[in-house]
Every structure is written in structure tokens, then in C-alpha cells.
């Protein structure tokens, strides 16, 4: 959901009336913005067991309608992306908003390939984890550890090109980090 509309939802509690803005999503679905509801009402909250009627965030990337089995990324049905697009094409779509042209995909693939190597010092981190550590916990820690090898990636004011490089490094290194995490859990 991303656009506020002129439409208003009204709720009456204890004789007081509250107005809540209606927002419209990327597929013209409507929602009620309850972000300020608790503060405005002095503590009332909403209840939606199972979160079946709750949007967790505003997203220009994902549209989800679980009741009707619909999942779209940037307007493309997940089935179409799974059948017709590669992992890197979908990654490009999610990051940049459009599927890549052949030239863009070639450049993106080359950058990913050029950044797959993981620094050998990272192995020392893996060796320090307990034998029973869950691979996902190890993986998450290793992703955080990458910033120690690329401290420039922590600069929030870096150029868009530098941000792209950070994204591409992460995509490139994740398969190796995942394999190492699993291997560590198996103690190989």
C-alpha cells in the first residue's frame, strides 16, 4: 500500500469518533492506515489473529494475496519468474525495479562472478562456532562480518555505484557462505 486517498474510515469508541486514512496499494487494493490508532485512542489496538487481514509494510516490490494464492514481485507473478527467469534476473528485478536487458544481465552476471571469492580470514570465524550452532545463525553472523572486510560499505552517504557494488558483493558471496555454514554444521 502506498498512496493516501481522500477516503476516510471512521471508528467510534466510547462516544468519540476517530478518522483513519484509507490508502491504496499498487494493485488498487485498499487498506486502512492504523499506524496512529493506538496513540490517538489512548491505547486501543486492533486484533487480527493470524495476521490474515494485516499489511506488514508498504511495498513497491511485493504484492501478496494469500487467500487467492497470488504472489507478485514488481508486478510479475511468482510462477512466471520461477519458470522463465534466472536467480540473477529476479535479483536484478527486485533491486532495480525492472527485468534486465541482455546487456544489463551480462554486466550484472560479470560483476557477481568477479566478486565470488570470500577472504580466507573468514574461515577463522567459522572455526570458532560451536559444533551445534545452527547454520542460519552462522550465516547471519558471516554476512555481518563481511563489513569488516569492506568497511566502506558502512558509509550511508556513498555513491549509488558504491551501493551497487556492496549489493553485488553480497549476492556473489552468499553461496560460498551458505556452503561453509552447512559444512561447519556437518563438521567437515
CSV table of C-alpha atoms in Angstrom, one decimal:
chain,number,residue,atom,x,y,z
A,1,UNK,CA,0.0,0.0,0.0
A,2,UNK,CA,1.5,3.3,-0.9
A,3,UNK,CA,-0.9,6.1,-1.8
A,4,UNK,CA,-3.1,8.0,0.6
A,5,UNK,CA,-6.6,8.6,-0.7
A,6,UNK,CA,-9.2,11.2,0.2
A,7,UNK,CA,-11.4,8.4,1.5
A,8,UNK,CA,-11.5,8.2,5.4
A,9,UNK,CA,-12.5,5.3,7.6
A,10,UNK,CA,-14.4,6.2,10.8
A,11,UNK,CA,-14.4,4.4,14.1
A,12,UNK,CA,-16.5,5.3,17.2
A,13,UNK,CA,-15.2,4.2,20.6
A,14,UNK,CA,-16.7,5.4,23.9
A,15,UNK,CA,-18.6,8.2,22.2
A,16,UNK,CA,-15.5,9.6,20.5
A,17,UNK,CA,-15.1,9.4,16.7
A,18,UNK,CA,-11.7,8.7,15.1
A,19,UNK,CA,-10.8,9.1,11.4
A,20,UNK,CA,-8.3,6.9,9.8
A,21,UNK,CA,-6.8,7.4,6.3
A,22,UNK,CA,-7.5,4.9,3.6
A,23,UNK,CA,-4.5,4.0,1.4
A,24,UNK,CA,-4.4,2.4,-2.0
A,25,UNK,CA,-1.8,-0.2,-3.0
A,26,UNK,CA,0.0,-0.9,-6.2
A,27,UNK,CA,-2.9,-3.1,-7.4
A,28,UNK,CA,-5.6,-0.7,-6.3
A,29,UNK,CA,-6.3,-2.7,-3.2
A,30,UNK,CA,-7.5,-0.5,-0.3
A,31,UNK,CA,-6.4,-0.5,3.3
A,32,UNK,CA,-6.9,1.5,6.5
A,33,UNK,CA,-3.8,3.1,7.9
A,34,UNK,CA,-4.0,2.4,11.7
A,35,UNK,CA,-0.4,3.5,12.4
A,36,UNK,CA,-1.5,6.3,14.7
A,37,UNK,CA,-4.6,4.5,16.1
A,38,UNK,CA,-3.2,3.5,19.5
A,39,UNK,CA,-1.8,6.9,20.2
A,40,UNK,CA,-5.0,8.7,19.1
A,41,UNK,CA,-7.3,6.4,21.1
A,42,UNK,CA,-5.3,6.4,24.3
A,43,UNK,CA,-4.3,2.8,24.0
A,44,UNK,CA,-6.7,0.8,21.8
A,45,UNK,CA,-5.1,-1.7,19.5
A,46,UNK,CA,-6.5,-3.8,16.7
A,47,UNK,CA,-6.7,-7.6,16.8
A,48,UNK,CA,-6.1,-9.8,13.7
A,49,UNK,CA,-5.3,-13.3,14.8
A,50,UNK,CA,-3.0,-14.9,12.2
A,51,UNK,CA,-2.4,-11.5,10.5
A,52,UNK,CA,-4.8,-12.6,7.7
A,53,UNK,CA,-6.0,-9.0,7.2
A,54,UNK,CA,-2.9,-7.0,8.1
A,55,UNK,CA,-0.4,-5.5,5.8
A,56,UNK,CA,3.0,-5.5,7.5
A,57,UNK,CA,4.5,-2.7,5.4
A,58,UNK,CA,4.2,-0.5,2.4
A,59,UNK,CA,5.9,-2.2,-0.6
A,60,UNK,CA,6.5,-1.3,-4.2
A,61,UNK,CA,8.1,-4.7,-4.6
A,62,UNK,CA,5.8,-7.4,-3.3
A,63,UNK,CA,2.0,-7.9,-3.7
A,64,UNK,CA,0.6,-10.8,-1.7
A,65,UNK,CA,-2.9,-12.1,-1.5
A,66,UNK,CA,-2.7,-15.4,0.3
A,67,UNK,CA,-6.5,-16.1,0.2
A,68,UNK,CA,-6.3,-16.1,-3.6
A,69,UNK,CA,-2.9,-17.6,-3.9
A,70,UNK,CA,-1.3,-14.5,-5.5
A,71,UNK,CA,2.3,-13.5,-5.1
A,72,UNK,CA,3.8,-10.9,-7.4
A,73,UNK,CA,7.2,-9.3,-7.4
A,74,UNK,CA,7.3,-5.9,-9.2
A,75,UNK,CA,4.1,-6.9,-10.9
A,76,UNK,CA,5.3,-10.3,-12.2
A,77,UNK,CA,3.5,-13.5,-10.9
A,78,UNK,CA,5.9,-15.6,-8.9
A,79,UNK,CA,5.1,-18.6,-11.2
A,80,UNK,CA,6.3,-16.7,-14.2
A,81,UNK,CA,9.5,-15.7,-12.6
A,82,UNK,CA,10.1,-19.2,-11.3
A,83,UNK,CA,9.6,-20.7,-14.7
A,84,UNK,CA,11.2,-18.2,-17.0
A,85,UNK,CA,13.8,-16.1,-15.1
A,86,UNK,CA,17.1,-17.0,-13.5
A,87,UNK,CA,18.0,-16.2,-9.9
A,88,UNK,CA,20.1,-13.3,-11.1
A,89,UNK,CA,17.4,-11.9,-13.3
A,90,UNK,CA,15.0,-11.9,-10.4
A,91,UNK,CA,17.6,-10.4,-8.1
A,92,UNK,CA,18.1,-7.6,-10.7
A,93,UNK,CA,14.3,-7.1,-10.9
A,94,UNK,CA,14.0,-6.8,-7.1
A,95,UNK,CA,16.9,-4.4,-6.8
A,96,UNK,CA,16.4,-2.2,-9.8
A,97,UNK,CA,12.6,-2.5,-10.5
A,98,UNK,CA,12.7,-4.0,-13.9
A,99,UNK,CA,13.9,-7.2,-15.6
A,100,UNK,CA,17.4,-6.6,-17.1
A,101,UNK,CA,18.1,-6.3,-20.8
A,102,UNK,CA,20.6,-8.8,-22.2
A,103,UNK,CA,23.4,-6.3,-21.8
A,104,UNK,CA,22.4,-5.4,-18.2
A,105,UNK,CA,22.2,-9.1,-17.3
A,106,UNK,CA,25.6,-9.8,-18.8
A,107,UNK,CA,27.1,-6.9,-16.9
A,108,UNK,CA,25.4,-7.9,-13.7
A,109,UNK,CA,26.5,-11.6,-14.1
A,110,UNK,CA,30.1,-10.5,-14.7
A,111,UNK,CA,30.1,-8.3,-11.6
A,112,UNK,CA,28.7,-11.2,-9.5
A,113,UNK,CA,31.2,-13.6,-10.9
A,114,UNK,CA,34.1,-11.2,-10.2
A,115,UNK,CA,33.1,-10.9,-6.5
A,116,UNK,CA,32.5,-14.5,-5.6
A,117,UNK,CA,35.8,-15.1,-3.7
A,118,UNK,CA,35.5,-14.9,0.1
A,119,UNK,CA,38.5,-13.7,2.1
A,120,UNK,CA,40.4,-16.7,3.6
A,121,UNK,CA,40.4,-15.0,7.0
A,122,UNK,CA,36.6,-15.6,7.1
A,123,UNK,CA,37.4,-19.3,7.7
A,124,UNK,CA,38.7,-18.4,11.1
A,125,UNK,CA,35.2,-17.2,12.1
A,126,UNK,CA,33.7,-20.5,11.0
A,127,UNK,CA,36.1,-22.5,13.1
A,128,UNK,CA,35.1,-20.6,16.2
A,129,UNK,CA,31.4,-21.6,16.1
A,130,UNK,CA,30.2,-24.4,18.3
A,131,UNK,CA,29.6,-27.7,16.6
A,132,UNK,CA,25.8,-27.5,17.4
A,133,UNK,CA,25.5,-23.9,16.1
A,134,UNK,CA,22.6,-23.6,13.6
A,135,UNK,CA,23.7,-22.9,10.0
A,136,UNK,CA,21.4,-19.9,9.7
A,137,UNK,CA,22.8,-18.3,12.8
A,138,UNK,CA,26.3,-18.8,11.4
A,139,UNK,CA,25.2,-17.5,8.0
A,140,UNK,CA,23.7,-14.3,9.6
A,141,UNK,CA,26.9,-13.7,11.6
A,142,UNK,CA,29.1,-14.2,8.5
A,143,UNK,CA,27.0,-11.7,6.5
A,144,UNK,CA,27.6,-9.1,9.3
A,145,UNK,CA,31.3,-10.0,9.3
A,146,UNK,CA,31.7,-9.1,5.7
A,147,UNK,CA,31.5,-5.4,6.7
A,148,UNK,CA,34.9,-5.8,8.5
A,149,UNK,CA,36.5,-6.7,5.1
A,150,UNK,CA,34.6,-3.9,3.3
A,151,UNK,CA,34.3,-1.0,5.8
A,152,UNK,CA,33.4,1.5,3.1
A,153,UNK,CA,30.1,-0.4,2.7
A,154,UNK,CA,29.0,1.1,6.1
A,155,UNK,CA,29.0,4.7,4.7
A,156,UNK,CA,25.4,5.7,4.3
A,157,UNK,CA,26.4,8.6,2.0
A,158,UNK,CA,28.4,6.5,-0.6
A,159,UNK,CA,27.5,6.8,-4.2
A,160,UNK,CA,24.8,4.7,-5.9
A,161,UNK,CA,27.6,2.8,-7.7
A,162,UNK,CA,29.3,2.0,-4.4
A,163,UNK,CA,26.0,0.8,-3.0
A,164,UNK,CA,25.5,-1.4,-6.1
A,165,UNK,CA,29.0,-2.9,-5.5
A,166,UNK,CA,28.0,-3.8,-1.9
A,167,UNK,CA,24.8,-5.4,-3.1
A,168,UNK,CA,26.7,-7.4,-5.8
A,169,UNK,CA,29.4,-8.5,-3.4
A,170,UNK,CA,26.8,-9.8,-1.0
A,171,UNK,CA,24.9,-11.7,-3.8
A,172,UNK,CA,28.2,-13.1,-5.0
A,173,UNK,CA,29.5,-14.3,-1.7
A,174,UNK,CA,26.3,-15.8,-0.2
A,175,UNK,CA,26.5,-19.2,-2.0
A,176,UNK,CA,30.0,-19.7,-0.6
A,177,UNK,CA,29.0,-18.5,2.9
A,178,UNK,CA,25.9,-20.8,2.9
A,179,UNK,CA,28.1,-23.8,1.9
A,180,UNK,CA,30.6,-23.1,4.5
A,181,UNK,CA,27.9,-22.6,7.1
A,182,UNK,CA,26.4,-26.0,6.2
A,183,UNK,CA,29.8,-27.7,6.1
A,184,UNK,CA,30.6,-26.3,9.6
A,185,UNK,CA,27.3,-27.7,10.9
A,186,UNK,CA,28.3,-31.1,9.5
A,187,UNK,CA,31.8,-30.7,10.9
A,188,UNK,CA,33.6,-31.4,7.6
